[in-house]
Structures are given as C-alpha cells and as structure tokens.
Short mmCIF file of C-alpha atoms in Angstrom, two decimals:
data_model
loop_
_atom_site.label_atom_id
_atom_site.label_comp_id
_atom_site.label_asym_id
_atom_site.label_seq_id
_atom_site.Cartn_x
_atom_site.Cartn_y
_atom_site.Cartn_z
CA MET A 841 29.29 -4.91 5.37
CA GLY A 842 26.62 -7.06 7.01
CA ASP A 843 27.80 -6.20 10.50
CA TYR A 844 27.86 -2.48 9.70
CA ILE A 845 24.32 -2.52 8.29
CA ASN A 846 22.98 -4.65 11.16
CA GLN A 847 24.65 -2.52 13.83
CA LYS A 848 24.45 0.98 12.35
CA VAL A 849 21.84 1.19 9.59
CA LEU A 850 19.02 -1.20 10.47
CA PRO A 851 18.58 -0.06 14.10
CA LYS A 852 17.94 3.48 12.84
CA ILE A 853 15.51 2.24 10.20
CA MET A 854 13.66 0.10 12.73
CA LYS A 855 13.57 2.96 15.22
CA PHE A 856 12.05 5.21 12.56
CA THR A 857 9.47 2.67 11.39
CA SER A 858 8.40 1.90 14.97
CA THR A 859 7.77 5.55 15.90
CA ARG A 860 4.22 6.48 16.83
CA PRO A 861 3.52 8.52 13.63
CA ILE A 862 4.71 5.80 11.25
CA THR A 863 2.92 3.05 13.21
CA ALA A 864 -0.32 5.06 13.28
CA LEU A 865 0.02 5.85 9.57
CA LYS A 866 0.71 2.25 8.60
CA ASN A 867 -2.04 0.74 10.73
CA GLY A 868 -4.55 3.50 10.05
CA MET A 869 -4.24 3.19 6.28
CA MET A 870 -5.12 -0.50 6.53
CA TYR A 871 -8.72 0.43 7.33
CA THR A 872 -9.15 1.73 3.78
CA ILE A 873 -8.29 -1.58 2.11
CA PRO A 874 -11.56 -3.58 2.45
CA PHE A 875 -13.67 -0.64 1.30
CA ILE A 876 -11.39 0.08 -1.64
CA ILE A 877 -11.69 -3.57 -2.68
CA VAL A 878 -15.49 -3.41 -2.51
CA GLY A 879 -15.53 -0.15 -4.46
CA SER A 880 -13.16 -1.62 -7.05
CA PHE A 881 -15.50 -4.56 -7.56
CA PHE A 882 -18.42 -2.28 -8.44
CA LEU A 883 -16.15 -0.07 -10.56
CA ILE A 884 -15.21 -3.13 -12.62
CA LEU A 885 -18.86 -4.15 -13.05
CA GLY A 886 -20.01 -0.65 -13.99
CA SER A 887 -17.10 0.40 -16.20
CA LEU A 888 -15.74 -2.75 -17.81
CA PRO A 889 -14.35 -1.60 -21.19
CA VAL A 890 -16.15 -4.29 -23.20
CA GLU A 891 -18.79 -2.87 -25.51
CA SER A 892 -21.25 -5.76 -25.22
CA TRP A 893 -20.98 -5.72 -21.43
CA ALA A 894 -21.32 -1.91 -21.27
CA ASN A 895 -24.44 -2.01 -23.47
CA TRP A 896 -26.01 -4.72 -21.34
CA MET A 897 -25.20 -2.88 -18.09
CA ASN A 898 -26.71 0.35 -19.42
CA SER A 899 -29.84 -1.50 -20.48
CA THR A 900 -30.33 -2.87 -16.96
CA GLY A 901 -30.14 0.59 -15.40
CA LEU A 902 -27.79 -0.70 -12.69
CA VAL A 903 -24.81 1.52 -13.53
CA PRO A 904 -25.94 4.55 -11.44
CA TYR A 905 -26.48 2.27 -8.43
CA PHE A 906 -23.09 0.62 -8.87
CA ASN A 907 -21.56 4.09 -9.16
CA GLN A 908 -23.21 5.07 -5.88
CA ILE A 909 -21.51 2.18 -4.08
CA TYR A 910 -18.20 2.94 -5.81
CA ASN A 911 -18.36 6.65 -4.94
CA PHE A 912 -19.01 6.08 -1.25
CA SER A 913 -16.55 3.26 -0.68
CA PHE A 914 -13.57 3.80 -2.99
CA ASN A 915 -13.96 7.57 -3.19
CA ILE A 916 -14.08 8.39 0.53
CA MET A 917 -10.65 6.93 1.22
CA ALA A 918 -9.40 10.13 2.88
CA LEU A 919 -12.27 10.11 5.38
CA ILE A 920 -11.52 6.52 6.36
CA ALA A 921 -7.78 7.20 6.54
CA VAL A 922 -8.01 10.30 8.75
CA THR A 923 -10.29 8.42 11.15
CA GLY A 924 -8.12 5.30 11.17
CA ILE A 925 -4.84 7.15 11.72
CA ALA A 926 -6.11 9.13 14.72
CA TYR A 927 -7.81 5.99 16.03
CA GLU A 928 -4.60 3.98 15.86
CA TRP A 929 -2.57 6.74 17.52
CA ALA A 930 -4.95 6.83 20.49
CA ARG A 931 -5.20 3.04 20.64
CA ALA A 932 -1.41 2.78 20.88
CA GLU A 933 -1.54 5.25 23.78
CA LYS A 934 -4.12 2.96 25.45
CA ILE A 935 -6.89 5.55 25.56
CA ASP A 936 -10.38 5.49 24.03
CA PRO A 937 -9.60 5.46 20.30
CA LEU A 938 -13.05 5.96 18.83
CA ALA A 939 -13.46 9.51 20.13
CA SER A 940 -10.02 10.39 18.74
CA GLY A 941 -10.99 9.00 15.33
CA ILE A 942 -14.30 10.85 15.25
CA THR A 943 -12.59 14.09 16.27
CA ALA A 944 -10.14 13.69 13.38
CA LEU A 945 -13.00 13.02 10.97
CA LEU A 946 -14.82 16.19 12.04
CA SER A 947 -11.56 18.16 11.89
CA PHE A 948 -11.05 17.07 8.30
CA LEU A 949 -14.57 18.15 7.36
CA ILE A 950 -14.13 21.52 9.11
CA VAL A 951 -11.13 22.49 6.98
CA LEU A 952 -12.80 21.22 3.81
CA GLN A 953 -13.68 24.39 1.94
CA PRO A 954 -17.06 24.42 0.10
CA SER A 955 -16.88 24.02 -3.65
CA ASN A 956 -17.93 26.43 -6.41
CA PRO A 957 -18.37 29.72 -4.49
CA ILE A 958 -20.75 32.11 -6.15
CA VAL A 959 -21.09 35.80 -5.28
CA ASN A 960 -24.65 37.08 -5.52
CA GLN A 961 -25.74 40.63 -6.36
CA ALA A 962 -25.56 41.70 -2.72
CA GLY A 963 -21.89 40.75 -2.68
CA LYS A 964 -22.49 37.80 -0.38
CA THR A 965 -20.62 34.56 -1.10
CA ILE A 966 -22.82 31.50 -1.27
CA VAL A 967 -22.09 27.96 -2.34
CA THR A 968 -24.40 25.85 -4.48
CA ASN A 969 -24.16 22.57 -6.28
CA SER A 970 -25.61 21.82 -9.70
CA ARG A 971 -29.13 21.75 -8.21
CA GLY A 972 -28.77 25.09 -6.47
CA ILE A 973 -28.41 23.58 -3.00
CA THR A 974 -26.19 25.60 -0.69
CA GLY A 975 -23.49 24.16 1.60
CA TRP A 976 -22.10 21.79 -0.98
CA ILE A 977 -18.69 20.39 0.01
CA ASP A 978 -16.03 19.44 -2.51
CA THR A 979 -16.31 15.65 -2.56
CA GLY A 980 -13.15 15.42 -4.67
CA PHE A 981 -11.10 15.81 -1.50
CA LEU A 982 -12.84 12.91 0.23
CA GLY A 983 -10.83 10.47 -1.86
CA GLY A 984 -7.22 10.30 -2.97
CA LYS A 985 -6.98 14.03 -3.62
CA GLY A 986 -7.25 14.68 0.11
CA MET A 987 -4.93 11.91 1.25
CA ILE A 988 -1.96 14.03 2.36
CA ALA A 989 -4.31 16.31 4.28
CA ALA A 990 -5.91 13.25 5.87
CA ILE A 991 -2.51 11.97 6.98
CA ILE A 992 -1.46 15.32 8.47
CA ILE A 993 -4.81 15.95 10.21
CA GLY A 994 -5.03 12.36 11.46
CA LEU A 995 -1.54 12.43 12.94
CA LEU A 996 -1.88 15.87 14.55
CA THR A 997 -5.34 15.18 15.91
CA GLY A 998 -4.37 11.78 17.30
CA TRP A 999 -1.28 13.26 18.96
CA ILE A 1000 -3.02 16.30 20.50
CA TYR A 1001 -6.09 14.36 21.61
CA SER A 1002 -3.90 11.74 23.30
CA TRP A 1003 -1.82 14.46 24.99
CA PHE A 1004 -4.90 16.01 26.58
CA VAL A 1005 -6.19 12.68 27.88
CA LYS A 1006 -2.81 11.44 29.14
CA ASN A 1007 -2.27 14.71 31.00
CA ASN A 1008 -5.77 14.45 32.52
CA ILE A 1009 -6.97 17.69 30.91
CA THR A 1010 -10.48 16.29 30.75
CA ILE A 1011 -13.82 16.45 32.53
CA LYS A 1012 -13.96 13.71 35.15
CA LEU A 1013 -17.27 12.38 36.42
CA PRO A 1014 -17.83 10.28 39.56
CA ASP A 1015 -17.25 6.53 39.36
CA SER A 1016 -20.99 5.99 39.73
CA VAL A 1017 -21.59 7.46 36.27
CA PRO A 1018 -21.87 4.79 33.52
CA ALA A 1019 -18.65 4.28 31.54
CA ASN A 1020 -20.15 5.28 28.18
CA VAL A 1021 -21.35 8.60 29.61
CA ALA A 1022 -18.04 9.25 31.38
CA ASN A 1023 -16.06 8.55 28.19
CA SER A 1024 -18.12 11.07 26.22
CA PHE A 1025 -17.26 13.77 28.75
CA ILE A 1026 -13.58 12.79 28.68
CA ALA A 1027 -13.59 13.65 24.97
CA LEU A 1028 -15.29 17.00 25.51
CA ILE A 1029 -12.30 19.26 26.26
CA PRO A 1030 -9.79 17.78 23.75
CA ALA A 1031 -12.47 17.66 21.06
CA ALA A 1032 -13.52 21.25 21.76
CA VAL A 1033 -9.93 22.49 21.59
CA LEU A 1034 -9.16 20.55 18.41
CA LEU A 1035 -12.33 21.47 16.53
CA THR A 1036 -11.89 25.12 17.49
CA GLY A 1037 -8.25 24.97 16.43
CA TRP A 1038 -9.03 23.46 13.05
CA GLY A 1039 -11.79 26.05 12.64
CA LEU A 1040 -9.21 28.79 13.12
CA VAL A 1041 -6.97 27.09 10.55
CA TYR A 1042 -9.88 27.10 8.10
CA MET A 1043 -10.49 30.80 8.76
CA ALA A 1044 -6.81 31.65 8.26
CA PHE A 1045 -6.57 29.87 4.91
CA ASP A 1046 -9.86 31.30 3.73
CA HIS A 1047 -8.86 34.84 4.68
CA PHE A 1048 -5.17 34.97 3.75
CA ALA A 1049 -4.73 32.31 1.06
CA HIS A 1050 -8.27 32.63 -0.38
CA GLU A 1051 -8.35 28.85 -0.74
CA GLY A 1052 -8.92 25.87 1.51
CA MET A 1053 -6.20 24.15 3.51
CA LEU A 1054 -6.82 20.93 1.59
CA GLN A 1055 -6.40 22.64 -1.76
CA TRP A 1056 -3.20 24.29 -0.55
CA LEU A 1057 -1.76 21.00 0.73
CA TYR A 1058 -2.73 19.29 -2.51
CA GLN A 1059 -0.92 21.87 -4.63
CA VAL A 1060 2.14 22.43 -2.42
CA ILE A 1061 2.82 18.95 -1.01
CA GLN A 1062 0.73 16.17 -2.54
CA THR A 1063 1.10 17.03 -6.22
CA PRO A 1064 4.94 17.30 -6.04
CA LEU A 1065 5.09 14.07 -4.00
CA GLN A 1066 2.92 12.23 -6.51
CA GLY A 1067 5.11 13.54 -9.31
CA LEU A 1068 8.28 12.52 -7.48
CA THR A 1069 7.12 8.99 -6.81
CA ASP A 1070 5.55 8.72 -10.25
CA SER A 1071 8.98 8.65 -11.88
CA PHE A 1072 11.57 6.08 -12.82
CA GLY A 1073 13.68 7.12 -9.85
CA GLY A 1074 10.77 6.60 -7.48
CA VAL A 1075 10.03 3.18 -8.95
CA LEU A 1076 13.65 2.08 -8.69
CA VAL A 1077 14.18 3.29 -5.11
CA VAL A 1078 10.99 1.67 -3.79
CA SER A 1079 11.68 -1.67 -5.49
CA LEU A 1080 15.25 -1.84 -4.17
CA LEU A 1081 14.39 -0.76 -0.62
CA ILE A 1082 11.87 -3.57 -0.16
CA THR A 1083 14.29 -6.37 -1.00
CA PHE A 1084 17.21 -4.61 0.68
CA LEU A 1085 15.33 -4.65 3.99
CA TRP A 1086 14.14 -8.22 3.45
CA PHE A 1087 17.72 -9.36 2.85
CA PHE A 1088 18.46 -8.47 6.48
CA GLY A 1089 15.31 -10.16 7.76
CA VAL A 1090 13.24 -6.98 8.09
CA HIS A 1091 9.72 -7.03 6.59
CA GLY A 1092 10.49 -4.59 3.79
CA SER A 1093 7.09 -5.01 2.11
CA ALA A 1094 5.20 -3.89 5.21
CA ILE A 1095 7.54 -1.02 6.03
CA ILE A 1096 7.73 0.52 2.56
CA SER A 1097 4.04 -0.05 1.84
CA GLY A 1098 3.16 1.59 5.14
CA VAL A 1099 5.03 4.73 4.12
CA MET A 1100 4.06 4.73 0.43
CA THR A 1101 0.44 3.56 0.56
CA GLY A 1102 -1.03 7.06 0.92
CA ILE A 1103 0.69 8.40 -2.21
CA LEU A 1104 0.24 5.25 -4.30
CA MET A 1105 -3.43 5.01 -3.36
CA SER A 1106 -3.86 8.66 -4.37
CA ASN A 1107 -2.33 7.85 -7.75
CA SER A 1108 -4.64 4.84 -8.05
CA THR A 1109 -7.68 6.94 -7.18
CA ASP A 1110 -6.81 9.47 -9.88
CA ASN A 1111 -6.54 6.66 -12.42
CA ALA A 1112 -9.82 5.12 -11.25
CA ALA A 1113 -11.61 8.46 -11.61
CA LEU A 1114 -10.20 8.88 -15.11
CA PHE A 1115 -11.14 5.31 -16.03
CA HIS A 1116 -14.64 5.83 -14.67
CA SER A 1117 -15.10 9.14 -16.50
CA GLY A 1118 -14.75 7.50 -19.89
CA LYS A 1119 -11.80 9.69 -20.90
CA ALA A 1120 -8.65 8.15 -22.34
CA LEU A 1121 -6.55 6.72 -19.50
CA THR A 1122 -3.30 8.53 -20.32
CA VAL A 1123 -0.63 10.52 -18.52
CA ALA A 1124 -1.65 13.56 -20.55
CA ASN A 1125 -5.14 13.36 -19.03
CA GLY A 1126 -3.76 13.16 -15.49
CA GLY A 1127 -3.11 9.43 -15.15
CA HIS A 1128 -0.22 7.98 -13.14
CA ILE A 1129 2.22 5.18 -13.94
CA PHE A 1130 3.35 4.35 -10.40
CA THR A 1131 0.27 3.16 -8.55
CA GLN A 1132 -0.33 0.49 -5.92
CA ALA A 1133 -0.89 -1.96 -8.78
CA LEU A 1134 2.65 -1.47 -10.11
CA LEU A 1135 4.04 -2.34 -6.68
CA ASP A 1136 1.70 -5.25 -5.94
CA GLN A 1137 1.45 -6.82 -9.39
CA PHE A 1138 5.01 -6.18 -10.61
CA GLY A 1139 7.13 -5.63 -7.50
CA THR A 1140 5.99 -8.19 -4.93
CA VAL A 1141 3.91 -10.59 -7.03
CA THR A 1142 4.54 -14.22 -5.91
CA GLY A 1143 6.27 -12.68 -2.87
CA ALA A 1144 9.08 -10.22 -2.20
CA GLY A 1145 11.82 -10.72 -4.77
CA ILE A 1146 9.33 -12.24 -7.29
CA THR A 1147 10.56 -15.73 -6.35
CA VAL A 1148 8.41 -17.66 -8.83
CA GLY A 1149 11.59 -18.04 -10.91
CA LEU A 1150 13.19 -19.83 -7.97
CA LEU A 1151 10.14 -22.04 -7.56
CA PHE A 1152 10.18 -23.06 -11.23
CA TYR A 1153 13.87 -23.98 -11.05
CA ILE A 1154 13.42 -25.98 -7.86
CA LEU A 1155 10.41 -27.92 -9.15
CA PHE A 1156 12.04 -28.95 -12.43
CA PHE A 1157 15.82 -28.70 -12.08
CA ALA A 1158 16.88 -28.85 -8.43
CA LYS A 1159 19.22 -31.66 -7.34
CA SER A 1160 19.58 -31.01 -3.61
CA ASP A 1161 17.05 -32.52 -1.20
CA GLN A 1162 16.76 -29.26 0.75
CA LEU A 1163 15.56 -27.28 -2.25
CA LYS A 1164 13.25 -30.05 -3.44
CA ALA A 1165 11.52 -30.19 -0.06
CA LEU A 1166 11.11 -26.40 0.00
CA GLY A 1167 9.73 -26.36 -3.55
CA THR A 1168 6.90 -28.71 -2.62
CA LEU A 1169 6.13 -26.60 0.44
CA GLU A 1170 6.07 -23.31 -1.51
CA ILE A 1171 3.74 -24.26 -4.40
CA ALA A 1172 0.45 -23.29 -2.72
CA PRO A 1173 1.72 -20.12 -0.95
CA ALA A 1174 3.34 -18.83 -4.17
CA ILE A 1175 -0.02 -18.89 -5.95
CA PHE A 1176 -1.24 -16.34 -3.41
CA ASN A 1177 1.99 -14.28 -3.38
CA ILE A 1178 3.39 -15.63 -0.11
CA ASN A 1179 7.02 -16.75 -0.05
CA GLU A 1180 8.15 -16.92 3.59
CA PRO A 1181 9.18 -20.59 3.11
CA PHE A 1182 11.74 -19.38 0.59
CA LEU A 1183 12.75 -16.25 2.49
CA PHE A 1184 13.66 -18.18 5.62
CA GLY A 1185 13.98 -21.73 4.28
CA ILE A 1186 16.39 -21.48 1.35
CA PRO A 1187 17.16 -18.94 2.91
CA LEU A 1188 17.08 -15.72 0.91
CA VAL A 1189 17.63 -13.69 4.06
CA MET A 1190 21.36 -13.02 4.55
CA ASN A 1191 22.25 -15.25 1.58
CA PRO A 1192 25.03 -13.52 -0.43
CA VAL A 1193 24.76 -16.01 -3.32
CA LEU A 1194 21.16 -15.05 -4.08
CA ALA A 1195 21.26 -11.40 -2.96
CA ILE A 1196 21.86 -10.00 -6.46
CA PRO A 1197 18.90 -11.65 -8.25
CA PHE A 1198 16.70 -11.17 -5.19
CA MET A 1199 17.14 -7.40 -5.47
CA VAL A 1200 17.51 -7.14 -9.25
CA VAL A 1201 14.40 -9.08 -10.32
CA PRO A 1202 11.71 -6.82 -8.76
CA ALA A 1203 13.69 -3.69 -9.71
CA LEU A 1204 13.93 -4.93 -13.28
CA SER A 1205 10.26 -5.96 -13.38
CA MET A 1206 8.99 -2.62 -12.09
CA SER A 1207 11.40 -0.60 -14.24
CA LEU A 1208 10.56 -2.48 -17.44
CA THR A 1209 6.86 -2.14 -16.66
CA TYR A 1210 7.29 1.58 -16.06
CA PHE A 1211 8.84 2.04 -19.51
CA ALA A 1212 6.33 -0.34 -21.12
CA ILE A 1213 3.54 1.93 -19.89
CA LYS A 1214 5.44 5.05 -20.89
CA LEU A 1215 5.93 3.71 -24.41
CA GLY A 1216 2.32 2.55 -24.71
CA ILE A 1217 3.10 -1.16 -24.84
CA ILE A 1218 0.65 -1.75 -22.00
CA PRO A 1219 -2.02 0.68 -20.74
CA LEU A 1220 -1.99 2.68 -17.54
CA PHE A 1221 -3.43 0.73 -14.63
CA ASN A 1222 -7.12 1.47 -14.22
CA GLY A 1223 -6.90 2.25 -10.49
CA ILE A 1224 -8.79 -0.85 -9.45
CA TYR A 1225 -7.38 -2.28 -6.23
CA VAL A 1226 -7.08 -6.04 -6.03
CA PRO A 1227 -5.99 -7.82 -2.84
CA TRP A 1228 -2.25 -8.54 -2.78
CA THR A 1229 -3.04 -12.26 -2.49
CA THR A 1230 -4.74 -12.31 -5.91
CA PRO A 1231 -2.90 -14.86 -8.12
CA ALA A 1232 -0.58 -13.57 -10.82
CA ILE A 1233 -1.87 -13.21 -14.40
CA PHE A 1234 -5.43 -12.87 -13.09
CA SER A 1235 -4.40 -9.80 -11.09
CA GLY A 1236 -2.68 -8.38 -14.16
CA PHE A 1237 -5.87 -8.78 -16.18
CA LEU A 1238 -7.97 -7.03 -13.54
CA VAL A 1239 -5.74 -3.96 -13.28
CA GLY A 1240 -4.97 -3.53 -16.98
CA GLY A 1241 -6.60 -6.05 -19.30
CA TRP A 1242 -5.14 -8.86 -21.38
CA ARG A 1243 -2.02 -6.96 -22.46
CA THR A 1244 -1.07 -6.32 -18.83
CA ALA A 1245 -1.72 -9.97 -17.97
CA LEU A 1246 0.55 -11.05 -20.82
CA TRP A 1247 3.24 -8.58 -19.72
CA GLN A 1248 3.01 -9.90 -16.17
CA ALA A 1249 3.58 -13.43 -17.46
CA LEU A 1250 6.64 -12.15 -19.33
CA MET A 1251 8.03 -10.59 -16.13
CA LEU A 1252 7.55 -13.90 -14.30
CA ALA A 1253 9.48 -15.66 -17.05
CA MET A 1254 12.19 -13.01 -16.74
CA SER A 1255 12.52 -13.84 -13.04
CA PHE A 1256 13.43 -17.42 -13.90
CA ALA A 1257 16.08 -16.29 -16.39
CA VAL A 1258 17.72 -13.96 -13.85
CA TYR A 1259 17.58 -16.37 -10.93
CA PHE A 1260 18.73 -19.43 -12.92
CA PRO A 1261 22.56 -19.10 -12.83
CA PHE A 1262 22.56 -18.06 -9.17
CA ILE A 1263 20.19 -20.73 -7.85
CA ARG A 1264 21.97 -23.38 -9.91
CA THR A 1265 25.26 -22.45 -8.23
CA TYR A 1266 23.62 -22.53 -4.82
CA ASP A 1267 21.92 -25.84 -5.64
CA LYS A 1268 25.29 -27.40 -6.53
CA THR A 1269 26.73 -26.15 -3.26
CA LEU A 1270 23.89 -27.66 -1.26
CA LEU A 1271 24.13 -30.95 -3.17
CA LYS A 1272 27.84 -31.16 -2.49
CA GLN A 1273 27.25 -30.53 1.22
CA GLU A 1274 24.55 -33.18 1.33
CA GLN A 1275 26.80 -35.70 -0.44
CA GLU A 1276 29.70 -34.96 1.90
CA LYS A 1277 27.43 -35.33 4.92
CA LEU A 1278 26.05 -38.61 3.59
CA ALA A 1279 29.56 -39.94 2.92
CA GLU A 1280 30.60 -38.96 6.44
CA GLU A 1281 27.59 -40.71 7.93
CA ASN A 1282 28.28 -43.85 5.88
CA LYS A 1283 31.91 -43.81 6.99
CA GLU A 1284 30.86 -43.55 10.64
CA LYS A 1285 28.47 -46.47 10.20
CA SER A 1286 31.21 -48.52 8.49
CA ASP A 1287 33.72 -47.72 11.25
CA THR A 1288 31.18 -48.64 13.91
CA ALA A 1289 30.40 -51.95 12.20
CA THR A 1290 34.13 -52.76 11.90
CA ALA A 1291 34.73 -51.98 15.55
CA GLN A 1292 31.85 -54.21 16.64
CA ALA A 1293 33.14 -57.06 14.44
#
C-alpha cells in the first residue's frame, strides 16, 4: 500500500501542487495574511461583544476610526490577493513581478461593475452612492465576496503578462535608457492588451448578462463552492487529506491550505461582516461554519494531527528514553502549534502504529466542532483571523468567546484519549527495543572483559 501510494499517487499530487497556478495561488494568498491580522485586531477592539467595553468604546468616539482601519485592511482581501497571485506568477517566471501585479489589480477594478445603478428621467444610467456621488464602486467585492474572481483574474493576468514578456512582445529601449524607465515600457504592450481585454469582458457581461463579471462568478462559482466546503463532507475531506499527506512526509497543511485558503477566507469574511454589523451571527443570516478558524483552531492546533495528546502521554506516562527525550524537545513548539519534532522524531511519518489516531483525531475534532456549531453548543466563529501560531485555548477565545475556548480544551483532551492506547503500545515496543539493545551491549562488554582476563 505504501509503495503504491509513494510511486503512483503522491507523484501526481506533488506534480499538481507544484504547477505554476497552484504555486502562484498559494504564495499569492500569503500576502493577505498580515493585513487580515491587523484588520482582525481592530475588529476585535471595535466590536467586542461585551456591553461595558462597547459602551466605553462608543463614548471615546474611536469606533468609526477603528472601522476605517478594519474596512481597508481586512475588507480589501480580494485586491491584495489578485495583486499577489499575478505578482507571484511573474516572479516564478523571473520577470518583473510588480508590473504584473499592478496590471492584475487594474484588471480586477475594470470588471468591477458600479453599484446601485439609477436611471434618470432622460433614460441615462448613472451610479450614485448614499451621498449622491457618481462612480461609486461596489466595495463588497473588494473583500471575500470577490475572492474567486480575484483568483481567476490574478492567474489569467499573471499567465498572459508573462507570456508576452517571455516571447519578447514588448517595447525595447536602448541599453542607455535607465532600467526603471525601460521596465515601464516593457509593461506597456502586455498591460494595454490585458486592460483592453478585461474591458471587453466587462462590456460583454454588462450588455448580455446585465450584471458584472464579479457578480456572475460569485453566484455561479463562489456561492456553490462555499456551500460545498461549508458542509460536513467538506470538513471531513479536508481534515483527512492534511494528515494523509503528512503520513507520507508531504506537508499536507501547506498544500491543502494553499488550495482552500481563498474559500475559507471568504467564509471568514462573511462571518466578520455579520459580526461587525451587529446582527445575530447565525447560518440563517448568512454565516458559515467551515471557516479558516475551524481548520486552524480545531484541525491543526498544536500541529498537524493535534499531537498535544501525544505530548501529554509522553510527559507523564512514557517509559522509553526516545519518547522522553522528544517530549522535552516538543514542549515549547507545541505551545505555538509546531510539531515537526514529533512528525519526524517519533516518527509519525510512515508509522503504521500511530497512523489511525494521527488521522482520526483532527477529523473527529473538526467534525464534532462542526456539529457543535450546528446544534448551537458553541457560536459561529466571528471571522477574526488569528495567526496559526496563537496558543490553544487563547485562540479559541478570540475566534468564538469562552464557550469556544472551553470546547477547544475538550477537543485537546479528546486527542489524549484517542492517542493513548496507540502510543502506549508504541512506547512498549520502543522500551523493549531499548532494553534488548542495552542487554546486547552489556553482553558484549562482559564478553570483552572475559576475553581480556
């Protein structure tokens, strides 16, 4: 089974995950993370659901200013993503990436249809915002709502821009011209073609579909994808795939997160908007169960496989010297959700004895959490993004309050219960091997001493 997977299955998976689109998507989405964290911080400060805190914040008059930072950090995720994806595509092709990223950003804005069209008495369509200002764009698509469009536009723009430059379909200036001037002219032809092309796409959707491309993509692709992932089946598949890949030594967390981040971040953004609006954070109001928080705080907390249960056993019950040494080494990393010492030291990778709990624990944790939210035992996650290194319990409190923190502690306790019989068996095996090795070494020393005598 192992040989078949290593020879037939994993090479195809690795080939897929190392393709230019997936690499650009994975790396490009990473640019959104620091800004989402900053926006989440101000969302927490401005919308903390504690009455005394809310009253004090309102009295200071700071809430509108905090909301401004939140809106233009957390809520422009699609703009950052489309720029980052095209940037990373061009960078991988070893051409000037900044111009590619800017071209993708402008392309996204070109196909962004204005919001709230109004037809005046002369029959002319104009667009105004609440203050009567024309040319108002729909800012809703700058965040998670426009994420699928950002991915598609970023990938296509990065690919086409790179093709033009690699095939020398550019304006070339003499070597005497400064590099910054020459680079701007290199971008001229591919940028002109791309911006014109996306303009034609905008015209086609506006004329034939009577709606913007982003709205169409949101309804036809993104909404069904969010619904598909936001299900028990989606939760189960994602949780199992991560540990399945890790079992064979492949970084499952990075691969699956790279593919899923766009959808999960969109779900998180919807929840954050609902949380910020003051409406009840429920599925009925448009909230989502499967967000980035479910994966980070209940799927990979304390590391892939939720190995805190292993750590607890090793610290208090282990008999073998190998496990004891690893337990001491893993204490600090586990606090910040890093468990490579266990993955490659125990090892969990390619270890058939521990394979079952390694895959079952995160699947069980995420599944139980899914149903706990569905049944109202714990609330929907508020959409706040906390770094994956945030310690357990504290991270649970940030994304869902004290009930979520308590539930997270319960899932960590569950990990110990599931791992216990398997790690105890493995511990006995290691202890027996160590005792046999020690006996063999003592026998060799005794034989050597006898021979010398």
